[in-house]
mmCIF file of C-alpha atoms in Angstrom:
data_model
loop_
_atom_site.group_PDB
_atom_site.id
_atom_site.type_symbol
_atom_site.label_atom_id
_atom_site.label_comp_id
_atom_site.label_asym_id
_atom_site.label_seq_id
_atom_site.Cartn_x
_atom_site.Cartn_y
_atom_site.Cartn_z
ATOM 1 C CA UNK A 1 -5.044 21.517 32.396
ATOM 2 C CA UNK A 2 -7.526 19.431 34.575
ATOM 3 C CA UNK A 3 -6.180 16.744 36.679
ATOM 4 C CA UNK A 4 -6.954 13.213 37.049
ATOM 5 C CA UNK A 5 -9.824 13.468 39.637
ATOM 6 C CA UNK A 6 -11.955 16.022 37.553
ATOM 7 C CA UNK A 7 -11.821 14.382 34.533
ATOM 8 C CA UNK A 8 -13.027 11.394 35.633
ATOM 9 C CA UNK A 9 -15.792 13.265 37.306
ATOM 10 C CA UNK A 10 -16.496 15.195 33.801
ATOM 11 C CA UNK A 11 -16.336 12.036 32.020
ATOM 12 C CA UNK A 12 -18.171 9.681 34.182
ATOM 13 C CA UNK A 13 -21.274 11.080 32.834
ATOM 14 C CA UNK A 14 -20.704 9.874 29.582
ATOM 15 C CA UNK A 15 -19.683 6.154 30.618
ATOM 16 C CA UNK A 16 -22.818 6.612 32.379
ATOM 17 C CA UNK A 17 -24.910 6.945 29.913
ATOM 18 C CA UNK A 18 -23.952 3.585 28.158
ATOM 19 C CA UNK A 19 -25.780 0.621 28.671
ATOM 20 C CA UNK A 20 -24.498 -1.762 30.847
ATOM 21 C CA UNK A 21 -22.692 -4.061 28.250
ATOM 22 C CA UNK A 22 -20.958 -1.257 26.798
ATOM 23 C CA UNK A 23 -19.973 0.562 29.661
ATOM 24 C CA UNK A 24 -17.982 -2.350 30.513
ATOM 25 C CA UNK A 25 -16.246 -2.463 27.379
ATOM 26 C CA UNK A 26 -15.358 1.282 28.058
ATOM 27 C CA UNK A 27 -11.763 1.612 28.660
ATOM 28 C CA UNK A 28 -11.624 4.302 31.155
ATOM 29 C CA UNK A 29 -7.710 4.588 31.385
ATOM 30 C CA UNK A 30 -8.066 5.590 28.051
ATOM 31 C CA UNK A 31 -10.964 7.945 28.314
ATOM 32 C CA UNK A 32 -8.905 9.993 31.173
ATOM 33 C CA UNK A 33 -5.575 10.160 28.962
ATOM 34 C CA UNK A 34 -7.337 11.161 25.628
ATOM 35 C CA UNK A 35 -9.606 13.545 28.125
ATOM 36 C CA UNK A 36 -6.659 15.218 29.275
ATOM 37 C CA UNK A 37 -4.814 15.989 26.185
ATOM 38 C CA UNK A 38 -4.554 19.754 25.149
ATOM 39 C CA UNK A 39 -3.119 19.415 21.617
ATOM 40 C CA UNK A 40 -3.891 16.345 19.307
ATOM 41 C CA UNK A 41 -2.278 15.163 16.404
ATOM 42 C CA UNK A 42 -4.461 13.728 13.556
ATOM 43 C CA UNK A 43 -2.604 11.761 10.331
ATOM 44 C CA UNK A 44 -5.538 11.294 8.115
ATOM 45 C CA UNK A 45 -5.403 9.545 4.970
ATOM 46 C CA UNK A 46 -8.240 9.629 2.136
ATOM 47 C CA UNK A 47 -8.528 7.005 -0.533
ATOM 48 C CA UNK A 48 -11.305 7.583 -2.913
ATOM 49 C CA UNK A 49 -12.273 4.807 -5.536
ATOM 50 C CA UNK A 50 -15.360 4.752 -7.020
ATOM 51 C CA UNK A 51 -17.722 4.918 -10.775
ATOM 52 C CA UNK A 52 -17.580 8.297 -11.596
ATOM 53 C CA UNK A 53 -18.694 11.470 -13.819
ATOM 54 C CA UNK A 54 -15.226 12.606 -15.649
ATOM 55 C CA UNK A 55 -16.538 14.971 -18.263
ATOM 56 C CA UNK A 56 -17.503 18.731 -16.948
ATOM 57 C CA UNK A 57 -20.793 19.636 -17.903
ATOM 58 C CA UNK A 58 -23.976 19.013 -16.477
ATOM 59 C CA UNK A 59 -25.961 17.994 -19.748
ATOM 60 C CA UNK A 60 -23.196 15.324 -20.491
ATOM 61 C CA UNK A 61 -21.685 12.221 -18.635
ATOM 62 C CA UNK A 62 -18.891 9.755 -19.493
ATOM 63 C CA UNK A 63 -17.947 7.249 -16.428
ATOM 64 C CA UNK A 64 -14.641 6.234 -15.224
ATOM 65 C CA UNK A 65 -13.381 4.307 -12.794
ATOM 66 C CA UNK A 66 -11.465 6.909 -10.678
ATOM 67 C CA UNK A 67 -9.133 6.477 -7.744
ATOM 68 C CA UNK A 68 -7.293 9.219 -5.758
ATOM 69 C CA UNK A 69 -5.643 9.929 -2.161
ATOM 70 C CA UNK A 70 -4.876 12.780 -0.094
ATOM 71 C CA UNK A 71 -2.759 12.719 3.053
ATOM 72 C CA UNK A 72 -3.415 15.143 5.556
ATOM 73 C CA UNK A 73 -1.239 16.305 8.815
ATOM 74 C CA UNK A 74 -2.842 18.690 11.340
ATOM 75 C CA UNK A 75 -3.047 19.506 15.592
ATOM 76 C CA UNK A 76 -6.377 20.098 17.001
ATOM 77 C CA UNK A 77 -6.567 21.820 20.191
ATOM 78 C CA UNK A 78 -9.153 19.440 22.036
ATOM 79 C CA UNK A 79 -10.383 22.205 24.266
ATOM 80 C CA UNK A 80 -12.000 24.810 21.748
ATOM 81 C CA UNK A 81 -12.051 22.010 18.732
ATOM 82 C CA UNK A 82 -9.820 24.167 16.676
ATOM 83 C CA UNK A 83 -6.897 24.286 14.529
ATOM 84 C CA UNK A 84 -3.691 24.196 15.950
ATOM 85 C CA UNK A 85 -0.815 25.634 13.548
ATOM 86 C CA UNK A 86 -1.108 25.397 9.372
ATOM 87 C CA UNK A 87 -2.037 21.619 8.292
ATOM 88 C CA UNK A 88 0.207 20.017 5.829
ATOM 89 C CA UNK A 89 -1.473 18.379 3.123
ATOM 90 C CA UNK A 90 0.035 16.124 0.480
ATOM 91 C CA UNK A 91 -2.096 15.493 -2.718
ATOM 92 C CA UNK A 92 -1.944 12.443 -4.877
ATOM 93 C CA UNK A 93 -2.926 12.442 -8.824
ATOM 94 C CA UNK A 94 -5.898 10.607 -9.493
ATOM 95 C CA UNK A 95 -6.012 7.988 -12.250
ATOM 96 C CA UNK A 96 -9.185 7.266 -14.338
ATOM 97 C CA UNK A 97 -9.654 3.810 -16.358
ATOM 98 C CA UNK A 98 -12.245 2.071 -18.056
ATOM 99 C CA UNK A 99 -14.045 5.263 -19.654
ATOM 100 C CA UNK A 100 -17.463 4.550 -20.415
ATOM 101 C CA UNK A 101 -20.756 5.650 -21.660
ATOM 102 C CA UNK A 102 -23.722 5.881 -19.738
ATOM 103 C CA UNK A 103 -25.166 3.161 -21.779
ATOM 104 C CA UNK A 104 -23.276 0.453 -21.858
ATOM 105 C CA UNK A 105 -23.545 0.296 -25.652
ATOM 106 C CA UNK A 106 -22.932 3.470 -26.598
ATOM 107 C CA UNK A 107 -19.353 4.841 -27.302
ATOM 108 C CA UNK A 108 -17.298 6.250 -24.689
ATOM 109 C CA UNK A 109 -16.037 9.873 -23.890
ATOM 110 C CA UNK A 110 -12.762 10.857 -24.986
ATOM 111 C CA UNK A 111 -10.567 13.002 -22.443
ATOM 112 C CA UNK A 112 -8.226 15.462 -23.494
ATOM 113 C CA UNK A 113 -6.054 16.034 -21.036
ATOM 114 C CA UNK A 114 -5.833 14.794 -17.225
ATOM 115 C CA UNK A 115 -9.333 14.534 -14.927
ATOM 116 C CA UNK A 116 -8.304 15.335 -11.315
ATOM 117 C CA UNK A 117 -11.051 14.295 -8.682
ATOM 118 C CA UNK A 118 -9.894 15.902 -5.431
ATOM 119 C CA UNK A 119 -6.955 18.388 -4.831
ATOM 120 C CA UNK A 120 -7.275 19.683 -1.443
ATOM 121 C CA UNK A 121 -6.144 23.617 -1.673
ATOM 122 C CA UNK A 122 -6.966 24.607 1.940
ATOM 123 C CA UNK A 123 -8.426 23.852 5.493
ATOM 124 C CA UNK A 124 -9.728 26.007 7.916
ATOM 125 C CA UNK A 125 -11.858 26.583 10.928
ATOM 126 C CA UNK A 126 -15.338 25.924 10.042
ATOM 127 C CA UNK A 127 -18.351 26.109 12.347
ATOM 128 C CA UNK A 128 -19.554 23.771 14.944
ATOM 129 C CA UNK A 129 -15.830 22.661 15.396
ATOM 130 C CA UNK A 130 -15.662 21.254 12.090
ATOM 131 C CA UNK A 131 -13.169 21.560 9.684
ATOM 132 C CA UNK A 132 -13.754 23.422 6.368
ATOM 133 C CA UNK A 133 -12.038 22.049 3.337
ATOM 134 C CA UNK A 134 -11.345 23.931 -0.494
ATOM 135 C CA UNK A 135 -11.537 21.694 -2.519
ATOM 136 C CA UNK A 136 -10.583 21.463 -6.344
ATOM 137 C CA UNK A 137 -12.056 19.283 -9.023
ATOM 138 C CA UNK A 138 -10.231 19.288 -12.616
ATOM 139 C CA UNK A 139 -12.049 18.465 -16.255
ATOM 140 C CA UNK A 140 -9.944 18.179 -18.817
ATOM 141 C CA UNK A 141 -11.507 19.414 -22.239
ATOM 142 C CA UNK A 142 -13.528 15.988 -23.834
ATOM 143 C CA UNK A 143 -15.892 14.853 -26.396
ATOM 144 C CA UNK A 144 -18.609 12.858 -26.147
ATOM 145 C CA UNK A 145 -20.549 10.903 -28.682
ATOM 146 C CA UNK A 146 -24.025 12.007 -29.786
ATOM 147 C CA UNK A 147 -27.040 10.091 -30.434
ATOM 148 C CA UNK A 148 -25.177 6.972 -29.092
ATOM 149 C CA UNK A 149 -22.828 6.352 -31.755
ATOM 150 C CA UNK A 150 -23.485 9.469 -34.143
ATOM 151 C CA UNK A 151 -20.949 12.714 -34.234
ATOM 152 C CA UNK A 152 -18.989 13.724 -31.346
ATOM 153 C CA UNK A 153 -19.710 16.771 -29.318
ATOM 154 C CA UNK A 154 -16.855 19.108 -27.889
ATOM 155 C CA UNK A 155 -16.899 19.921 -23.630
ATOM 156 C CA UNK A 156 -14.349 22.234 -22.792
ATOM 157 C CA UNK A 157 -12.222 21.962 -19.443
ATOM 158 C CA UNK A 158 -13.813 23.442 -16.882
ATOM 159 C CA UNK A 159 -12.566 23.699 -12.419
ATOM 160 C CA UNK A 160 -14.866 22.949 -9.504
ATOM 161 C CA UNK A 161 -14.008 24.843 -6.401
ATOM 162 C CA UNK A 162 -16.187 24.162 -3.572
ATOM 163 C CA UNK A 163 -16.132 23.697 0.472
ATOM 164 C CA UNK A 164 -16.854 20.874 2.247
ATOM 165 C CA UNK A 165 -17.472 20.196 5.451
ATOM 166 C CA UNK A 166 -15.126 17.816 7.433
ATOM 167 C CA UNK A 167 -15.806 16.426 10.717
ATOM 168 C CA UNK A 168 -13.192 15.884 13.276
ATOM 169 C CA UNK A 169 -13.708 13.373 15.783
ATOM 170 C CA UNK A 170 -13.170 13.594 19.657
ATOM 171 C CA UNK A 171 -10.396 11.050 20.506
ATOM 172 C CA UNK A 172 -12.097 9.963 23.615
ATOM 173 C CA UNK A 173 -14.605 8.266 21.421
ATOM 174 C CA UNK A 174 -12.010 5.563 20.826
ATOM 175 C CA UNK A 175 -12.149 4.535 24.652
ATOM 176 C CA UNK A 176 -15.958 3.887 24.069
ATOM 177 C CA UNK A 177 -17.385 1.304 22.120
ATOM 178 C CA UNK A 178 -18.497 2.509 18.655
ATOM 179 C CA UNK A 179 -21.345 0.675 16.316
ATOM 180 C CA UNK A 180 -20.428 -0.876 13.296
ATOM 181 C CA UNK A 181 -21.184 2.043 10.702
ATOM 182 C CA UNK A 182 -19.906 4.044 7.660
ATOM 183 C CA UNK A 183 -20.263 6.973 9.234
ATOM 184 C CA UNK A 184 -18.136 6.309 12.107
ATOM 185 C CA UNK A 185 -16.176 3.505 13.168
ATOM 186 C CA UNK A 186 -12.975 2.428 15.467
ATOM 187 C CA UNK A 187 -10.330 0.320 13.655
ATOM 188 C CA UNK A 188 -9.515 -2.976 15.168
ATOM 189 C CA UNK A 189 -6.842 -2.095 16.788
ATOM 190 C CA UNK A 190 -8.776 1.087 18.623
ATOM 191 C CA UNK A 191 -6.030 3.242 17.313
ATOM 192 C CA UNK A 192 -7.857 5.275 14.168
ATOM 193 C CA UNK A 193 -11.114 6.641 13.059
ATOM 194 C CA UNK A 194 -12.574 4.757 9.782
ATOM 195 C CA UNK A 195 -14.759 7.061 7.813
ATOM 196 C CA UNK A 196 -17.001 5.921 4.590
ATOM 197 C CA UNK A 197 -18.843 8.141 2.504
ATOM 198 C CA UNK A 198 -19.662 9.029 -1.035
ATOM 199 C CA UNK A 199 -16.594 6.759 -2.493
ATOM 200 C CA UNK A 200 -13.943 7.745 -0.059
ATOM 201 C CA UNK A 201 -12.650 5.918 2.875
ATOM 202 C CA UNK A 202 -10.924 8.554 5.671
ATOM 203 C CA UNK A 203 -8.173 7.029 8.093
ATOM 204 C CA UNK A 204 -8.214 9.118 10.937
ATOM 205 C CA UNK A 205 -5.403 8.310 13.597
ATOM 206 C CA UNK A 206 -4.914 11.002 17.034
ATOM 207 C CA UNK A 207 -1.667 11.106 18.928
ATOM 208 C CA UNK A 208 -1.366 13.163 22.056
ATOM 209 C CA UNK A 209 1.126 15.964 21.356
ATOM 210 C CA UNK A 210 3.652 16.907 23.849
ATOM 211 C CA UNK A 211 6.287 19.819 23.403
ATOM 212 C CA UNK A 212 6.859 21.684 20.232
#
């Protein structure tokens, strides 16, 4: 593991390269530890909540307002940005209200049976250092009405397995100061990642492991 003295002089760069205002916000004590760390711990929690598509098939949409949340437990090993161990993942049931039509004046969709937006089956290495997820959308079978208010049409239940792409970031970022965006910013109390994208709102907090 590198010592003190050569990971200041591998991170020194990087303060460096800050303009002078923010390099004196960077919190170099912090830099080294983070720096230093082999194995990292990340607790990340997902909440999703947002307008969304609940019936499965491309030629037909009925709206809901959908909420979900995944928890996820994993170790990254810093050095090689890589897995560490099996994750743990614990998946929450999403709940839909307020089914609507496109058109507000239109009838809405009828579900028959349970929508469920996100059910995380899997993570794994992916490239660049980033995480790839398997991920699971559910449609229950549905109808929606035709013509606005005319007949009703039958959709049967359909899945959505796909991967995504998940980005881990470096704890050492959290010893730097970050710009107030979606994409990536610290929480006020430096401790976690906040992500914000496409409905969802990702919690990512690091801990250095130590032992087994």
């Amino acid at each position: 593991m590198p010592n003190r003295r050569m990971m200041t002089l591998l991170l020194l760069p990087v303060a460096l390269q800050l303009a002078p205002a923010q390099a004196q916000q960077v919190d170099m004590d912090a830099m080294l530890r983070w720096g230093a760390a082999e194995l990292i711990h990340y607790h990340i929690v997902g909440v999703y909540q947002a307008r969304t598509d609940v019936v499965g098939d491309a030629s037909e949409i009925g709206y809901a307002d959908v909420a979900d949340r995944v928890v996820i437990d994993l170790d990254w090993k810093l050095s090689e940005s890589k897995l560490a161990g099996t994750p743990k993942i614990q998946n929450e049931k999403s709940t839909s209200n307020n089914l609507r039509n496109a058109e507000a004046a239109c009838l809405p969709p009828v579900l028959k049976g349970e929508y469920e937006h996100y059910e995380l089956l899997g993570i794994s290495d992916g490239l660049g250092g980033a995480l790839e997820l398997k991920v699971q959308t559910t449609y229950p079978a549905a109808e929606v009405v035709q013509f606005c208010t005319g007949s009703r049409k039958a959709v049967p239940a359909s899945r959505d397995v796909r991967p995504e792409e998940f980005v881990v970031p470096s704890p050492v970022m959290l010893a730097m100061p970050l710009p107030d965006s979606d994409s990536l910013r610290a929480s006020p109390d430096k401790k976690s990642f906040v992500q914000r994208k496409d409905g969802w709102t990702w919690t990512l907090t690091p801990t250095i492991k130590t032992g087994n």
